[in-house]
mmCIF file of C-alpha atoms in Angstrom:
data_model
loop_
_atom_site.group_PDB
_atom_site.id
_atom_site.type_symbol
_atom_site.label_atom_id
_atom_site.label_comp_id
_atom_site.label_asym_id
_atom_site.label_seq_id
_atom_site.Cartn_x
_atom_site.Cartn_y
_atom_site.Cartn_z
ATOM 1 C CA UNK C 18 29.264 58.327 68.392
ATOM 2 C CA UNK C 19 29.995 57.167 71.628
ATOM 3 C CA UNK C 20 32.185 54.493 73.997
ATOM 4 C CA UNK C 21 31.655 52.242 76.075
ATOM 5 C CA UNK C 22 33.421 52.784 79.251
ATOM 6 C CA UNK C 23 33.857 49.291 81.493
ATOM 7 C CA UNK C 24 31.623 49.176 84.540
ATOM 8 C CA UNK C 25 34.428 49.687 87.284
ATOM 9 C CA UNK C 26 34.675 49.849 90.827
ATOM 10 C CA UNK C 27 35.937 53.341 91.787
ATOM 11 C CA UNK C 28 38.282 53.702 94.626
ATOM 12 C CA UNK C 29 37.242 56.144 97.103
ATOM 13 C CA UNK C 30 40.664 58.153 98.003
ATOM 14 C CA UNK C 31 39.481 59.337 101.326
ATOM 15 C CA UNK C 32 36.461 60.372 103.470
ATOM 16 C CA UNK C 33 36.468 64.350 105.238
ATOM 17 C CA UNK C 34 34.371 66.553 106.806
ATOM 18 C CA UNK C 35 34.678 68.992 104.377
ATOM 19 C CA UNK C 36 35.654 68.755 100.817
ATOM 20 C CA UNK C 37 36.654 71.816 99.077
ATOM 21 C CA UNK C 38 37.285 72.071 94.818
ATOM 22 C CA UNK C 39 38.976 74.541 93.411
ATOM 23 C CA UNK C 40 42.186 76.527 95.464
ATOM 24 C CA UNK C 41 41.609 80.150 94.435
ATOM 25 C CA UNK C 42 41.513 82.184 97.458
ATOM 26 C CA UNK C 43 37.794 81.634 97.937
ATOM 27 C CA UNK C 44 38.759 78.001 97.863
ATOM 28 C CA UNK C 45 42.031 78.246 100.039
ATOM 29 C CA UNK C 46 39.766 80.530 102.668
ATOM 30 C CA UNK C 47 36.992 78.310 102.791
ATOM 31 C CA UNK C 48 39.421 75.249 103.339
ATOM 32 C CA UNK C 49 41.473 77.310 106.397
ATOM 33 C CA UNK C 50 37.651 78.398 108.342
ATOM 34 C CA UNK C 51 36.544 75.035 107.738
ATOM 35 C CA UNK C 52 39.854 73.311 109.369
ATOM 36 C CA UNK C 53 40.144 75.744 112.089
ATOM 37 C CA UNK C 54 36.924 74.733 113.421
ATOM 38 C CA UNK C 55 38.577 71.307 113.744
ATOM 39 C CA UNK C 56 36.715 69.732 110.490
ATOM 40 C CA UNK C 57 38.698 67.121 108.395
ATOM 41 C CA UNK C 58 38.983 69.469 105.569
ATOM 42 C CA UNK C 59 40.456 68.121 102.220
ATOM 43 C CA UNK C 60 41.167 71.293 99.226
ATOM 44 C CA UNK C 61 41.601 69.851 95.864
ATOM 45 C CA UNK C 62 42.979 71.961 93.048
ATOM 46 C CA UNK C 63 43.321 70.803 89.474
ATOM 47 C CA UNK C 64 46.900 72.829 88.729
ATOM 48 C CA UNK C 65 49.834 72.557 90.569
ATOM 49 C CA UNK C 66 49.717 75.999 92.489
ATOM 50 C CA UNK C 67 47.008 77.821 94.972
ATOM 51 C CA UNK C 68 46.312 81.100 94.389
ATOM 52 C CA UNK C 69 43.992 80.730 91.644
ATOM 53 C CA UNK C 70 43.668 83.886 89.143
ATOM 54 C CA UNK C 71 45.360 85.945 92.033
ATOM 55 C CA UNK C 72 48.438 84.218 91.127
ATOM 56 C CA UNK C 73 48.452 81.153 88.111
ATOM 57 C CA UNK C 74 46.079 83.924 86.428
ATOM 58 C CA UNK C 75 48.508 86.800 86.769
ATOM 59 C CA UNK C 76 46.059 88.830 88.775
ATOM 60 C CA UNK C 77 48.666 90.662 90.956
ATOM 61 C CA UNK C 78 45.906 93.019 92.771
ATOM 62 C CA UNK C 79 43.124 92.129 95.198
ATOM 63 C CA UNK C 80 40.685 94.701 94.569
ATOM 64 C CA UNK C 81 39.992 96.680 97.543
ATOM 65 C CA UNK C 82 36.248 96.577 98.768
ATOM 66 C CA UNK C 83 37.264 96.664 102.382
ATOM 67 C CA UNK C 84 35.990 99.820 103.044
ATOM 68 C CA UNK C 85 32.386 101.484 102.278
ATOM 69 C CA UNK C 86 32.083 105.062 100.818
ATOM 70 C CA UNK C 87 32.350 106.669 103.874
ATOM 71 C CA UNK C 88 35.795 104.827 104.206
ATOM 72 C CA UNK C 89 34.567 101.823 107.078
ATOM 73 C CA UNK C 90 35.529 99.155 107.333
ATOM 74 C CA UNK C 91 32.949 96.723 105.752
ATOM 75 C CA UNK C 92 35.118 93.317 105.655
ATOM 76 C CA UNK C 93 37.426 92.027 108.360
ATOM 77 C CA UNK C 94 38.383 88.120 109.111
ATOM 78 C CA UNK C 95 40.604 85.562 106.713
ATOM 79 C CA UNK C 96 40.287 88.286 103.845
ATOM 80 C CA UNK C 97 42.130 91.084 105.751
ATOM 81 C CA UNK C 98 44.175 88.544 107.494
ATOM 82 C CA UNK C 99 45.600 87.492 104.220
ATOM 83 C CA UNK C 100 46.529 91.337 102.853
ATOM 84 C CA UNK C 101 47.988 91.959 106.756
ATOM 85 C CA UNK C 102 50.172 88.635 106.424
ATOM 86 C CA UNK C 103 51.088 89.345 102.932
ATOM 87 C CA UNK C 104 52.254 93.230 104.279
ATOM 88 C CA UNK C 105 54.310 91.948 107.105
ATOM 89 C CA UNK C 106 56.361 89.704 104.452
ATOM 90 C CA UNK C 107 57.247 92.497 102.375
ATOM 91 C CA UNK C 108 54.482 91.133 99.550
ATOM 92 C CA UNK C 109 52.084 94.007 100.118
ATOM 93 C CA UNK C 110 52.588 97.573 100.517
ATOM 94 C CA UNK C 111 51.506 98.766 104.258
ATOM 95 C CA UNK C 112 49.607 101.555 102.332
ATOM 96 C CA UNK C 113 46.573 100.191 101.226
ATOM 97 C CA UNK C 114 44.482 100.005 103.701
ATOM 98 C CA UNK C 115 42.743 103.228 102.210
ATOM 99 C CA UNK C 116 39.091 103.455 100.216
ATOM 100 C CA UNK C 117 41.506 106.101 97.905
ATOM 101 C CA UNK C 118 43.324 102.993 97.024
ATOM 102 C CA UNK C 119 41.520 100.851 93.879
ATOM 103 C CA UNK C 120 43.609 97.545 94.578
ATOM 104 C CA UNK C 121 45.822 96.391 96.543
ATOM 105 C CA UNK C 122 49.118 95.243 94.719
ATOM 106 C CA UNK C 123 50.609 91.656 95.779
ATOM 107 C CA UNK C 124 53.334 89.377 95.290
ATOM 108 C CA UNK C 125 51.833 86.497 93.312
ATOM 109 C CA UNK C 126 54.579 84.158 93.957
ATOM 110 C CA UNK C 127 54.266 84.906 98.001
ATOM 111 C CA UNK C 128 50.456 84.997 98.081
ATOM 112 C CA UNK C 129 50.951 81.192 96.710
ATOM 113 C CA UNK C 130 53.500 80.434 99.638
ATOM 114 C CA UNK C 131 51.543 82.013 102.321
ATOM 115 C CA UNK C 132 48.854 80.019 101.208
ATOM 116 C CA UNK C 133 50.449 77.002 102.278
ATOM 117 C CA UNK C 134 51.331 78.253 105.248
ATOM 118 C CA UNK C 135 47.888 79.539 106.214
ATOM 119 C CA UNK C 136 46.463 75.659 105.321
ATOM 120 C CA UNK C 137 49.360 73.980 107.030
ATOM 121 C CA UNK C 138 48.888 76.027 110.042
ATOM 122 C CA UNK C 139 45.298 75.151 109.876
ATOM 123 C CA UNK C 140 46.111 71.504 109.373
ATOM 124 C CA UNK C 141 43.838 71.445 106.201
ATOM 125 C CA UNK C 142 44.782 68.580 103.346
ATOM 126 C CA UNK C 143 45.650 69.752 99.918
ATOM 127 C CA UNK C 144 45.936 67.651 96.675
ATOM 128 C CA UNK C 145 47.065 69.582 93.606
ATOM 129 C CA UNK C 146 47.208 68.063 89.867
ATOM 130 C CA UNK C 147 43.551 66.678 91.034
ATOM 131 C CA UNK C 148 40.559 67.896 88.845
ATOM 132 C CA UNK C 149 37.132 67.484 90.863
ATOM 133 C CA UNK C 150 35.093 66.239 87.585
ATOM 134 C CA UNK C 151 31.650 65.846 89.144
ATOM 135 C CA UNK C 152 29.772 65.536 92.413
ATOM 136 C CA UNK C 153 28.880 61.950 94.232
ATOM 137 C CA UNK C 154 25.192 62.005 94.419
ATOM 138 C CA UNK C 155 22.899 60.104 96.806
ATOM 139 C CA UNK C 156 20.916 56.953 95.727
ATOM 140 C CA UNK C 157 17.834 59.583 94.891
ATOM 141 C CA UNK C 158 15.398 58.894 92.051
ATOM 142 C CA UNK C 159 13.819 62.942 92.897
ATOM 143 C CA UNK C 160 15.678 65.676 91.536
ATOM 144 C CA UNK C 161 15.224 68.155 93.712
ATOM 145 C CA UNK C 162 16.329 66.158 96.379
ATOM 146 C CA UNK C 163 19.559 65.133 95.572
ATOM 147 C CA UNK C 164 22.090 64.659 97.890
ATOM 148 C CA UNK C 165 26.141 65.231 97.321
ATOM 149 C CA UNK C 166 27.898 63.200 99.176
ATOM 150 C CA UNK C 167 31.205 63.910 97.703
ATOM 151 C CA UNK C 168 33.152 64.530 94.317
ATOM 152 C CA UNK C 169 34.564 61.685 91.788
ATOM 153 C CA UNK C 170 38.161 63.201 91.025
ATOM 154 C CA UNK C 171 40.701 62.939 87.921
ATOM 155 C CA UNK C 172 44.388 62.172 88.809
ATOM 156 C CA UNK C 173 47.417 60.948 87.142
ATOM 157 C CA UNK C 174 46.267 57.299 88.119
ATOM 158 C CA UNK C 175 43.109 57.083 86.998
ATOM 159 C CA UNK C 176 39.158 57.950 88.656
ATOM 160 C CA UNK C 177 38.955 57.744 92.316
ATOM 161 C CA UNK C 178 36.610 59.398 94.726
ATOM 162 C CA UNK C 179 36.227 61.210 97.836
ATOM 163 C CA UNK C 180 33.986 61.059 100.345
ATOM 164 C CA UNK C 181 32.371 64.682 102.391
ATOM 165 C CA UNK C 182 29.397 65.547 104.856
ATOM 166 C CA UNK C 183 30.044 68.671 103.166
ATOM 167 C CA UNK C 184 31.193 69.876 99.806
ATOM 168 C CA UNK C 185 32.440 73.636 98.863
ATOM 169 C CA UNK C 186 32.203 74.235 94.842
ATOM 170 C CA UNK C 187 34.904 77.209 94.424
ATOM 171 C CA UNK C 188 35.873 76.055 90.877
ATOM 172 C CA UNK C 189 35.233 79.586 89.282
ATOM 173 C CA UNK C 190 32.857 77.827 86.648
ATOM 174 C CA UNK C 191 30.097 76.191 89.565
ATOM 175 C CA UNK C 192 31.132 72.656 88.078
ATOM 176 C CA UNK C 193 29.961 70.417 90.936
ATOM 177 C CA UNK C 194 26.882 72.357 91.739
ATOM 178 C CA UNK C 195 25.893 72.691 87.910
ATOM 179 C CA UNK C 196 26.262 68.940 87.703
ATOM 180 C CA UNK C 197 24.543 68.230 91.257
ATOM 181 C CA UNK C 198 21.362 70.103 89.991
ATOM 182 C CA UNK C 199 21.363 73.568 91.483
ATOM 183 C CA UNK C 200 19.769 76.610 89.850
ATOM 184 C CA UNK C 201 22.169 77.931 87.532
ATOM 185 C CA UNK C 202 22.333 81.816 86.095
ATOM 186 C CA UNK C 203 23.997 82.371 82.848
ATOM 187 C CA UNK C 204 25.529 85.632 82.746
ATOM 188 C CA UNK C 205 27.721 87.401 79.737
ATOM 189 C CA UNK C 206 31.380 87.240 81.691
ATOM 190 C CA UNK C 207 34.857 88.587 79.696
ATOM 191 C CA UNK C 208 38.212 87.352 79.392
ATOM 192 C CA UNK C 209 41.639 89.287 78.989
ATOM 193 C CA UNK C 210 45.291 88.476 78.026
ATOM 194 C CA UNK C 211 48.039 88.932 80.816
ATOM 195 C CA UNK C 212 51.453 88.497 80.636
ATOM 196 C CA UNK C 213 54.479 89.573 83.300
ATOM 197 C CA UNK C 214 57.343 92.149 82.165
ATOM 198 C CA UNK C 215 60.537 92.387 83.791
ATOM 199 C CA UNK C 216 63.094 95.592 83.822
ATOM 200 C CA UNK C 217 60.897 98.019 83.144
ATOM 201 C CA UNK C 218 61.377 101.550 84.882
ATOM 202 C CA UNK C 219 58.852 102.064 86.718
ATOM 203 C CA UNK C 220 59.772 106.261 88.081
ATOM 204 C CA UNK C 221 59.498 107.003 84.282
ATOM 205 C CA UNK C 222 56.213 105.318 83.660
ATOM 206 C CA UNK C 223 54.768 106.834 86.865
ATOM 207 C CA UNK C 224 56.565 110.220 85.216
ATOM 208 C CA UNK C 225 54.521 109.584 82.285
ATOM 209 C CA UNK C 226 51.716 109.274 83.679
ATOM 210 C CA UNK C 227 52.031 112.181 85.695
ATOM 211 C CA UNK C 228 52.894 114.524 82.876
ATOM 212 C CA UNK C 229 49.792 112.780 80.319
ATOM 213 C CA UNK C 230 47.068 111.951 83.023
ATOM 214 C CA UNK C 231 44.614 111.123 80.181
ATOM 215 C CA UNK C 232 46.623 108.272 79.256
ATOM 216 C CA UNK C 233 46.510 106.117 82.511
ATOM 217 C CA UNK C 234 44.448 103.559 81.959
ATOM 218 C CA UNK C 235 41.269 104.076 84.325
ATOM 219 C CA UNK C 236 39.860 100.819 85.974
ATOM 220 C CA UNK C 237 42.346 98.395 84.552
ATOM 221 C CA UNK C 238 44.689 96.177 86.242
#
């Protein structure tokens, strides 16, 4: 069964250099290199927080590849700029910058705040409550040769669009570049429950762990 939805003109919101959808911190990175090179960058988000799973998801660790087996450094720029910023406000302990350490343990609510302050800084625009819902393709009758010239977005007043020369898809799920035609990859992927405790003594867990080793939970958060 279907409906028939009007034919509509759709406002277009704005026009940018560079859109970005989706404010994880692949999103929120690619919207701060983008703006610092002096694009018009525009970062749309569909909840009302950046941060992404880092910190709406609960995932209070950034896993730490930074270094190579040999304990190099294999990853410098906006990624170790964030952990460094995050260490100097207390958010991030100034001890991980070691291969012997798995992740590197954050303050979600922080990580969301220096966020801002990174795309502020940057002069980057952010929208939040905005759901990208599917890319703005090029007059094309071919394909393969589509174009995306932008992304049609949801908001609390209705369909509207915006305009981009260029257009970043860091939505998690590849919804704009699914949609636009590019070769997609299915792949088996998990999920997990996580939740936030509070008053919980953490000397006698650590104790606990230290006196049952084979109960510490190896490669989980």
């Amino acid at each position: 069964m279907f409906i028939r939805e009007p034919e509509r003109d759709v406002i277009v919101f704005d026009q940018v250099d560079v859109l970005v959808a989706g404010a994880g911190v692949a999103g929120c990175t690619a919207a701060i290199a983008a703006a610092r090179t002096g694009a018009k960058t525009l970062l749309v988000e569909r909840s009302g927080a950046l941060g992404g799973v880092a910190t709406v998801g609960l995932m209070a660790n950034i896993g730490n590849l930074f270094f190579d087996q040999h304990g190099r450094s294999v990853i410098e720029g906006l990624a170790r700029e964030v952990v460094q910023r995050l260490v100097v406000r207390g958010a991030a302990s100034d001890q991980w910058a070691s291969r012997e350490v798995p992740g590197c343990v954050i303050d979600t609510e922080q990580l969301k705040v220096l966020l801002i302050e990174m795309l502020r800084e940057a002069d980057a625009g952010v929208l939040t409550h905005v759901l990208a819902a599917r890319p703005v393709l090029a007059d094309n009758s071919r394909p393969e040769q589509r174009v995306v010239q932008g992304a049609y977005i949801e908001t609390k007043v209705g369909r509207q669009a915006i305009l981009a020369k260029q257009v970043v898809d860091t939505t998690g799920e590849a919804d704009l570049a699914s949609q636009a035609g590019a070769p997609m990859q299915w792949a088996q992927g998990t999920a997990s429950l996580e939740f936030k405790m509070g008053r919980v003594d953490l000397e006698a867990l650590y104790q606990h762990f230290r006196r049952n080793p084979e109960s510490f939970p190896v490669g989980m958060d």
